[in-house]
Amino acid sequence: MVRSAAEPKSSTSRTAAIVAVFLLAVLAAVAVWWFWPKSAQVPQTVALAKSLLDNGGKPDNQAIRQVVMNVDRMPRDELSLLWRAVGEEWLRLRQEAIDRYFTTPAAEKPQLLDAEIERLKALRELMLALNPEANPNEPPRMPQEGGRGRRGRGKNAGDKPADEATAKAAADQRAVIERYEEALATHAKSRRIALPTFR
């Protein structure tokens, strides 16, 4: 009888040990998943995009292939982060170029415009690489401020009317951008360079 009383205890303790090991394995898997470093593809791809925009011109094929490989492996939420980061970088570089153009002596302006043309060429290749569904025979989408296209900047029903000073500042900024784009187009035409097209 002593033997029969001991057998259920060993079977119960064996079951408890198996359940404990299973629970520990599940907890370890959750901990690994929770603390495992998140994907570094977005920061790496943004850094690669920044270097492509800084260098300008025809991007290195290996760099473009790396961007395409990274984009192909990214989930949709990471792609949104990537697009936003690259768009912000492009807008920052563009604003710097505009500011520099209007504060530089006239003799140096052609060099600045040449650099901008090269940056636009790199931007075109980059935008094609960042969009897995892009058609290389069609103009890629250009990053826009606030995620809106040029046509989407009209007033929405929920928009509050801007005060007069804000509206004037925005109009002045648009006028400066238009002057810069006209100077860029004129310079490209004088050099017989076709500017890349975007949507």
Short mmCIF file of C-alpha atoms in Angstrom, two decimals:
data_model
loop_
_atom_site.label_atom_id
_atom_site.label_comp_id
_atom_site.label_asym_id
_atom_site.label_seq_id
_atom_site.Cartn_x
_atom_site.Cartn_y
_atom_site.Cartn_z
CA MET A 1 0.00 0.00 0.00
CA VAL A 2 2.86 2.35 0.57
CA ARG A 3 3.89 1.84 -3.06
CA SER A 4 0.42 2.75 -4.42
CA ALA A 5 0.31 5.96 -2.37
CA ALA A 6 3.74 7.03 -3.71
CA GLU A 7 2.86 6.42 -7.37
CA PRO A 8 0.14 9.09 -7.60
CA LYS A 9 2.45 11.62 -5.96
CA SER A 10 5.23 10.99 -8.48
CA SER A 11 2.80 11.19 -11.38
CA THR A 12 1.34 14.43 -9.97
CA SER A 13 4.78 15.91 -9.39
CA ARG A 14 5.87 14.85 -12.89
CA THR A 15 2.79 16.54 -14.39
CA ALA A 16 3.45 19.64 -12.30
CA ALA A 17 7.07 19.67 -13.48
CA ILE A 18 6.01 19.36 -17.14
CA VAL A 19 3.46 22.17 -16.72
CA ALA A 20 6.08 24.34 -14.97
CA VAL A 21 8.63 23.73 -17.76
CA PHE A 22 5.98 24.52 -20.37
CA LEU A 23 5.01 27.76 -18.59
CA LEU A 24 8.67 28.76 -18.27
CA ALA A 25 9.18 28.12 -21.99
CA VAL A 26 6.15 30.25 -22.85
CA LEU A 27 7.33 33.04 -20.54
CA ALA A 28 10.83 32.87 -22.04
CA ALA A 29 9.39 33.08 -25.58
CA VAL A 30 7.27 36.11 -24.64
CA ALA A 31 10.26 37.77 -22.95
CA VAL A 32 12.47 37.17 -25.99
CA TRP A 33 9.78 38.55 -28.29
CA TRP A 34 9.22 41.58 -26.03
CA PHE A 35 12.87 42.49 -25.49
CA TRP A 36 14.23 41.46 -28.90
CA PRO A 37 15.59 44.50 -30.72
CA LYS A 38 13.00 45.89 -33.10
CA SER A 39 13.70 46.10 -36.80
CA ALA A 40 16.50 48.50 -37.63
CA GLN A 41 15.53 48.58 -41.29
CA VAL A 42 13.73 51.94 -41.11
CA PRO A 43 16.67 53.88 -39.59
CA GLN A 44 19.14 52.10 -41.88
CA THR A 45 17.05 52.83 -44.96
CA VAL A 46 16.51 56.46 -43.94
CA ALA A 47 20.27 56.87 -43.48
CA LEU A 48 20.85 55.32 -46.90
CA ALA A 49 18.22 57.61 -48.45
CA LYS A 50 19.84 60.66 -46.84
CA SER A 51 23.23 59.74 -48.27
CA LEU A 52 21.69 59.23 -51.72
CA LEU A 53 20.05 62.66 -51.56
CA ASP A 54 23.22 64.30 -50.24
CA ASN A 55 25.32 62.80 -53.04
CA GLY A 56 22.77 63.56 -55.77
CA GLY A 57 23.01 62.39 -59.37
CA LYS A 58 22.59 58.83 -60.55
CA PRO A 59 22.54 56.76 -57.35
CA ASP A 60 24.79 53.77 -56.86
CA ASN A 61 22.99 50.63 -58.09
CA GLN A 62 24.05 48.69 -54.99
CA ALA A 63 22.53 51.35 -52.71
CA ILE A 64 19.26 51.33 -54.68
CA ARG A 65 19.14 47.51 -54.53
CA GLN A 66 19.64 47.70 -50.75
CA VAL A 67 16.76 50.18 -50.44
CA VAL A 68 14.51 47.93 -52.54
CA MET A 69 15.44 44.84 -50.46
CA ASN A 70 14.73 46.70 -47.21
CA VAL A 71 11.40 48.01 -48.51
CA ASP A 72 10.35 44.55 -49.67
CA ARG A 73 10.86 43.16 -46.15
CA MET A 74 9.08 45.98 -44.30
CA PRO A 75 5.55 45.74 -42.96
CA ARG A 76 3.16 48.48 -44.01
CA ASP A 77 3.47 50.50 -40.77
CA GLU A 78 7.27 50.65 -41.16
CA LEU A 79 6.86 51.73 -44.79
CA SER A 80 4.74 54.65 -43.60
CA LEU A 81 7.46 55.66 -41.12
CA LEU A 82 10.08 55.36 -43.85
CA TRP A 83 8.10 57.48 -46.32
CA ARG A 84 7.47 60.14 -43.67
CA ALA A 85 11.15 60.26 -42.66
CA VAL A 86 12.40 60.46 -46.26
CA GLY A 87 9.78 63.09 -47.08
CA GLU A 88 10.83 65.20 -44.10
CA GLU A 89 14.48 64.88 -45.11
CA TRP A 90 13.68 65.91 -48.70
CA LEU A 91 11.66 68.93 -47.55
CA ARG A 92 14.46 69.94 -45.17
CA LEU A 93 17.09 69.72 -47.93
CA ARG A 94 14.83 71.59 -50.33
CA GLN A 95 14.20 74.40 -47.85
CA GLU A 96 17.94 74.67 -47.17
CA ALA A 97 18.58 74.88 -50.93
CA ILE A 98 15.95 77.61 -51.34
CA ASP A 99 17.32 79.62 -48.41
CA ARG A 100 20.89 79.24 -49.65
CA TYR A 101 19.91 80.24 -53.20
CA PHE A 102 18.41 83.55 -52.14
CA THR A 103 21.33 84.48 -49.87
CA THR A 104 24.16 83.48 -52.22
CA PRO A 105 25.93 85.86 -54.61
CA ALA A 106 24.73 85.64 -58.21
CA ALA A 107 28.02 84.10 -59.42
CA GLU A 108 27.51 81.03 -57.18
CA LYS A 109 23.83 80.44 -57.94
CA PRO A 110 24.40 78.22 -61.01
CA GLN A 111 26.41 75.77 -58.88
CA LEU A 112 23.58 75.59 -56.35
CA LEU A 113 21.05 74.96 -59.12
CA ASP A 114 23.28 72.24 -60.61
CA ALA A 115 23.41 70.54 -57.20
CA GLU A 116 19.61 70.74 -56.93
CA ILE A 117 19.20 69.15 -60.38
CA GLU A 118 21.46 66.30 -59.29
CA ARG A 119 19.47 65.92 -56.05
CA LEU A 120 16.22 65.74 -58.05
CA LYS A 121 17.70 62.94 -60.18
CA ALA A 122 18.59 61.01 -57.03
CA LEU A 123 15.14 61.73 -55.57
CA ARG A 124 13.44 60.23 -58.61
CA GLU A 125 15.41 56.98 -58.31
CA LEU A 126 14.85 56.91 -54.56
CA MET A 127 11.07 57.42 -54.85
CA LEU A 128 10.88 54.54 -57.34
CA ALA A 129 12.89 52.32 -54.98
CA LEU A 130 10.72 53.22 -51.97
CA ASN A 131 7.48 52.22 -53.68
CA PRO A 132 7.22 48.48 -54.37
CA GLU A 133 4.34 49.11 -56.79
CA ALA A 134 6.05 51.92 -58.73
CA ASN A 135 6.28 51.76 -62.50
CA PRO A 136 9.72 53.02 -63.63
CA ASN A 137 8.13 54.34 -66.83
CA GLU A 138 5.83 56.69 -64.91
CA PRO A 139 6.74 59.69 -62.76
CA PRO A 140 7.06 58.73 -59.08
CA ARG A 141 5.17 60.50 -56.33
CA MET A 142 7.10 63.39 -54.77
CA PRO A 143 7.06 63.76 -50.98
CA GLN A 144 4.61 66.45 -49.92
CA GLU A 145 4.37 68.48 -46.78
CA GLY A 146 1.90 67.02 -44.31
CA GLY A 147 1.23 63.99 -46.52
CA ARG A 148 -1.03 65.99 -48.87
CA GLY A 149 -0.60 66.44 -52.56
CA ARG A 150 -0.35 69.85 -54.17
CA ARG A 151 -4.03 69.77 -55.08
CA GLY A 152 -5.05 68.72 -51.55
CA ARG A 153 -4.06 71.99 -49.89
CA GLY A 154 -7.41 73.68 -50.32
CA LYS A 155 -9.66 74.50 -47.42
CA ASN A 156 -11.49 71.63 -45.81
CA ALA A 157 -14.84 72.09 -44.13
CA GLY A 158 -13.18 71.65 -40.72
CA ASP A 159 -10.29 74.06 -41.34
CA LYS A 160 -10.35 77.23 -39.30
CA PRO A 161 -9.76 80.40 -41.27
CA ALA A 162 -6.15 81.49 -40.91
CA ASP A 163 -5.44 84.91 -39.53
CA GLU A 164 -4.25 87.52 -41.98
CA ALA A 165 -0.58 87.39 -40.90
CA THR A 166 -0.43 83.59 -41.26
CA ALA A 167 -2.10 83.71 -44.66
CA LYS A 168 0.32 86.41 -45.84
CA ALA A 169 3.35 84.45 -44.58
CA ALA A 170 2.13 81.32 -46.38
CA ALA A 171 1.55 83.29 -49.59
CA ASP A 172 5.02 84.84 -49.33
CA GLN A 173 6.57 81.39 -48.81
CA ARG A 174 4.73 80.02 -51.87
CA ALA A 175 5.96 82.98 -53.92
CA VAL A 176 9.58 82.32 -52.87
CA ILE A 177 9.24 78.63 -53.76
CA GLU A 178 7.74 79.50 -57.14
CA ARG A 179 10.62 81.93 -57.88
CA TYR A 180 13.11 79.22 -56.95
CA GLU A 181 11.38 76.60 -59.12
CA GLU A 182 11.30 79.05 -62.05
CA ALA A 183 15.03 79.75 -61.63
CA LEU A 184 15.70 76.02 -61.50
CA ALA A 185 13.65 75.34 -64.65
CA THR A 186 15.31 78.21 -66.51
CA HIS A 187 18.77 77.01 -65.51
CA ALA A 188 18.01 73.43 -66.55
CA LYS A 189 16.65 74.63 -69.88
CA SER A 190 19.76 76.76 -70.53
CA ARG A 191 21.90 73.67 -69.92
CA ARG A 192 19.54 71.50 -72.01
CA ILE A 193 18.84 69.22 -69.06
CA ALA A 194 15.42 67.65 -68.67
CA LEU A 195 14.32 67.88 -65.06
CA PRO A 196 12.93 64.66 -63.61
CA THR A 197 9.14 64.60 -63.49
CA PHE A 198 7.09 63.76 -60.43
CA ARG A 199 3.43 63.45 -59.59
#
